[in-house]
PDB file of C-alpha atoms in Angstrom:
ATOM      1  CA  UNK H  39     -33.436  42.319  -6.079  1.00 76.00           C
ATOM      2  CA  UNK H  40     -31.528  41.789  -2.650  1.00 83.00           C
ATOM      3  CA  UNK H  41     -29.644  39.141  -1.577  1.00 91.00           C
ATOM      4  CA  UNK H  42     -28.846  38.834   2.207  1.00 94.00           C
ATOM      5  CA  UNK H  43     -26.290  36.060   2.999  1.00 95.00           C
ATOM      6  CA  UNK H  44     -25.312  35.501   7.291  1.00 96.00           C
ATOM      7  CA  UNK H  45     -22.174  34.334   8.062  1.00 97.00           C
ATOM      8  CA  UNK H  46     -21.153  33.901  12.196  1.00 97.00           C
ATOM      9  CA  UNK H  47     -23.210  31.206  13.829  1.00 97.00           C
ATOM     10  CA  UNK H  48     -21.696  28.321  15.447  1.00 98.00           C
ATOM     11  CA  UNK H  49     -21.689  26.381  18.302  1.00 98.00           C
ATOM     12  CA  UNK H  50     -20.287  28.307  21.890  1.00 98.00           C
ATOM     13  CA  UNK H  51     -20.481  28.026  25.679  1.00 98.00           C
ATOM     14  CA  UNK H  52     -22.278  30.019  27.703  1.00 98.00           C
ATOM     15  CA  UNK H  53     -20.757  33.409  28.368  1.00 98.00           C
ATOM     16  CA  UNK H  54     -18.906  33.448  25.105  1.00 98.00           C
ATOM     17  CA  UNK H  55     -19.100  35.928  21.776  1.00 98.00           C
ATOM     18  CA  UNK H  56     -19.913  35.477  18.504  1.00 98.00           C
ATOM     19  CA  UNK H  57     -20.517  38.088  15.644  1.00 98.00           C
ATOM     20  CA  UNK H  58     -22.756  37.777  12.965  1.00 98.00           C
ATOM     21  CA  UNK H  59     -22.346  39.186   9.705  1.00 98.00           C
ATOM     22  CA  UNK H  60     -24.894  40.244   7.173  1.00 96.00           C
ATOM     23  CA  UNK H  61     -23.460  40.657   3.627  1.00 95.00           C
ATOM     24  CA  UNK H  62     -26.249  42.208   1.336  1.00 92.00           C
ATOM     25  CA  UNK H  63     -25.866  42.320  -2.720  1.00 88.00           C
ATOM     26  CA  UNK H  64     -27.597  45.317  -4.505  1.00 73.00           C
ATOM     27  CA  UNK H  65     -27.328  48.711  -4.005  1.00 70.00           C
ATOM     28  CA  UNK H  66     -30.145  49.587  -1.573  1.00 71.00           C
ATOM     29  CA  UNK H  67     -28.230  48.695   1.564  1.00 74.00           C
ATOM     30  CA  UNK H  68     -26.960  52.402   2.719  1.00 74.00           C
ATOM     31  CA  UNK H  69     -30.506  53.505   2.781  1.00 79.00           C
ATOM     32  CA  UNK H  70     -32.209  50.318   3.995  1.00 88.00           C
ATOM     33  CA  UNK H  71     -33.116  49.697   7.483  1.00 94.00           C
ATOM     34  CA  UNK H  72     -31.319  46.155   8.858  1.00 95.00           C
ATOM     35  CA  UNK H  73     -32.420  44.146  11.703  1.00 96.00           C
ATOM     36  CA  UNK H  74     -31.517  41.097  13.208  1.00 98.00           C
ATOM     37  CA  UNK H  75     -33.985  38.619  14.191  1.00 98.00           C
ATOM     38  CA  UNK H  76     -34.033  34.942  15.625  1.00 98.00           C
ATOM     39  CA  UNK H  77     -36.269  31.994  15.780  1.00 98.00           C
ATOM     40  CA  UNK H  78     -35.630  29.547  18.343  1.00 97.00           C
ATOM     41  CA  UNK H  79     -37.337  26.359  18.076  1.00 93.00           C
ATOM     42  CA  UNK H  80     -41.166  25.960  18.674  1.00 95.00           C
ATOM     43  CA  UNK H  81     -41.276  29.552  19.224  1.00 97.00           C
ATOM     44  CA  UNK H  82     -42.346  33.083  16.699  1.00 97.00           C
ATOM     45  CA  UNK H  83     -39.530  34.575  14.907  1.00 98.00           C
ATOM     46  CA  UNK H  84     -38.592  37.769  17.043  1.00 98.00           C
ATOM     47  CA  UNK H  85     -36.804  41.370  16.777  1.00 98.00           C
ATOM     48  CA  UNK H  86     -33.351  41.231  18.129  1.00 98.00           C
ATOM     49  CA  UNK H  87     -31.999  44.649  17.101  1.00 98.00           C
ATOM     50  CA  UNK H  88     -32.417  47.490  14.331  1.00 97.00           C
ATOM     51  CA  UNK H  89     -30.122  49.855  13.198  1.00 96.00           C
ATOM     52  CA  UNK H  90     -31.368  52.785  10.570  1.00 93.00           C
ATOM     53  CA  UNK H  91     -29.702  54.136   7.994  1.00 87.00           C
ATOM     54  CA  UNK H  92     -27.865  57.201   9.868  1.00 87.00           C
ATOM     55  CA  UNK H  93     -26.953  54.582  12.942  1.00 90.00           C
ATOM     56  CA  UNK H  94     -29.483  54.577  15.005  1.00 95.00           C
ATOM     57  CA  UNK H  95     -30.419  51.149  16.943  1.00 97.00           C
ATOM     58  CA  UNK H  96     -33.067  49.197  18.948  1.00 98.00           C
ATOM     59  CA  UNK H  97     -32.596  46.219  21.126  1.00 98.00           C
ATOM     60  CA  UNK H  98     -34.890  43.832  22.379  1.00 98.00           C
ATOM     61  CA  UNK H  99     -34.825  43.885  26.240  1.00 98.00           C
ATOM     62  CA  UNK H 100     -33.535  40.338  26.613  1.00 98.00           C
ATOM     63  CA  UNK H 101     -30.567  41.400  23.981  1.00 98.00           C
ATOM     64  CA  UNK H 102     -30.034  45.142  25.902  1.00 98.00           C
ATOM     65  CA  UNK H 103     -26.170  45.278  27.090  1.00 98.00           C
ATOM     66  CA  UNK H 104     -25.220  42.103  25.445  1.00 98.00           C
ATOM     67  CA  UNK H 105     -25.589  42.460  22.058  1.00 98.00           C
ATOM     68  CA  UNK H 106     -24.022  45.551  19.739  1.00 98.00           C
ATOM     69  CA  UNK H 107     -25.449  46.315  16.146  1.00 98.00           C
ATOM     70  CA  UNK H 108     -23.370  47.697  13.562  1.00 97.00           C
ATOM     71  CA  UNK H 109     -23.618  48.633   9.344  1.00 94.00           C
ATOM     72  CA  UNK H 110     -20.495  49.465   7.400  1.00 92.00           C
ATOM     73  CA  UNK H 111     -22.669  51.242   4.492  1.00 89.00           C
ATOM     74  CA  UNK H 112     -18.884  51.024   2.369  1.00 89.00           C
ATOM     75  CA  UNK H 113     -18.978  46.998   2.437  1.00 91.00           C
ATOM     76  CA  UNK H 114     -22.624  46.613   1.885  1.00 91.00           C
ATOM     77  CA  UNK H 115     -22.518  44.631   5.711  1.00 94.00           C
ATOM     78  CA  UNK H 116     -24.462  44.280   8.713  1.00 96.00           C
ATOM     79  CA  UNK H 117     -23.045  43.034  11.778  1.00 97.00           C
ATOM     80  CA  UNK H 118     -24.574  41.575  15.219  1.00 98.00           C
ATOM     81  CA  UNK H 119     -22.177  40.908  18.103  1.00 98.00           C
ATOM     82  CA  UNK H 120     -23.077  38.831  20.897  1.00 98.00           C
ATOM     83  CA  UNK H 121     -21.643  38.722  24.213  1.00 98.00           C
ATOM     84  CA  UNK H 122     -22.480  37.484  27.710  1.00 98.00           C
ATOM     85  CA  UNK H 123     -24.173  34.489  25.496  1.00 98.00           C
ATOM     86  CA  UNK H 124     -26.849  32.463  27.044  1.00 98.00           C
ATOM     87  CA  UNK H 125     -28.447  28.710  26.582  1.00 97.00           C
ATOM     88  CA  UNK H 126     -31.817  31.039  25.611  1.00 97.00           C
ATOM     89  CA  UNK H 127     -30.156  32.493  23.156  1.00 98.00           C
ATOM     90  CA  UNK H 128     -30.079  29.762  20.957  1.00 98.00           C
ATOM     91  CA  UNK H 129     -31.903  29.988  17.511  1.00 98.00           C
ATOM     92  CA  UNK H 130     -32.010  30.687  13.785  1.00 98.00           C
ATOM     93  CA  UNK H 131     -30.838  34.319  13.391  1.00 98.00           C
ATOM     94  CA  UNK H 132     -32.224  35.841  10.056  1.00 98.00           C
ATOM     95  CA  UNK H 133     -30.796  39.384   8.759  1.00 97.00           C
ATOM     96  CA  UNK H 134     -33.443  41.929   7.284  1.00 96.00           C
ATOM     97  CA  UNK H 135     -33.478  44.670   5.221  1.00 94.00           C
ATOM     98  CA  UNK H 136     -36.110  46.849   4.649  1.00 91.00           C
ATOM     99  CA  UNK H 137     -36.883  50.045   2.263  1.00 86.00           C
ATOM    100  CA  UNK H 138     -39.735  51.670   2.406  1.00 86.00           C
ATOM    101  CA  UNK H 139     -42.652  48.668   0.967  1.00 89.00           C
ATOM    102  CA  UNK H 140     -39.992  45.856   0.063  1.00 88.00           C
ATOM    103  CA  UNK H 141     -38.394  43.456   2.981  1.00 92.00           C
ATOM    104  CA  UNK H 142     -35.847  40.924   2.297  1.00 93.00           C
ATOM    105  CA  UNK H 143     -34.457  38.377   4.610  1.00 95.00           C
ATOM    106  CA  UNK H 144     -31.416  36.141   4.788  1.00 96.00           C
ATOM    107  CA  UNK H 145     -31.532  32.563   4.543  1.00 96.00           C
ATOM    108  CA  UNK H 146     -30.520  32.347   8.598  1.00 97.00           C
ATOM    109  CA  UNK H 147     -27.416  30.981  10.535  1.00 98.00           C
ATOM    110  CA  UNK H 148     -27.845  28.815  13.370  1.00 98.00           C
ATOM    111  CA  UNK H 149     -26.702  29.969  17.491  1.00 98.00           C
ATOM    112  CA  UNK H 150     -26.149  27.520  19.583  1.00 98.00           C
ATOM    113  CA  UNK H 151     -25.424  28.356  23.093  1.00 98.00           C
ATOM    114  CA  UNK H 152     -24.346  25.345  25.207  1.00 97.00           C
ATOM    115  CA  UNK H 153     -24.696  25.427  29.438  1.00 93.00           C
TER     116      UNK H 153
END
């Protein structure tokens, strides 16, 4: 069993940073796949970025430039960080990990973006 526990929202003005953290229990992490997603209200739960095990990442398009994913496989922990932040921004973001069959998510931390 994972656990995935987000740490990092809060409440900022447009423009501003904020970094995420994903702190995963077990001891699948250095060989799981983590993304970031985010749910804003009204609308589907989307990819934000993915990072594989040996570093490689994807970004959404709105996210491209902005946003930097990161893993420290030694501290079991996933990071997102957010820059040039926008009002659209705003939502629930969840952490995921995912080996092979088996996907776990976090229980989501809440980015609000003010204009």
């Amino acid at each position: 069993q994972v656990q995935l526990v987000e740490s990092g929202g809060g409440v900022v003005q447009a423009g501003g940073s904020l970094r995420l953290s994903c702190a995963a229990s077990g001891s699948i992490f250095s060989t799981s796949v983590m993304g970031w997603y985010r749910q804003a209200p009204g609308k589907q739960r989307e990819l934000v970025a993915q990072i594989a095990r040996g570093g490689s990442s994807t970004y959404a398009d709105s996210v491209k430039g902005r946003f930097t994913i990161s893993r420290d496989n030694t501290k079991n922990t996933a990071y997102l960080q957010m820059s040039s932040l926008k009002p659209e921004d705003t939502a629930v973001y969840y952490c995921r990990s995912d080996k092979g069959l088996l996907a776990y998510w976090g229980q989501g931390t809440q980015v609000t973006v003010s204009s």
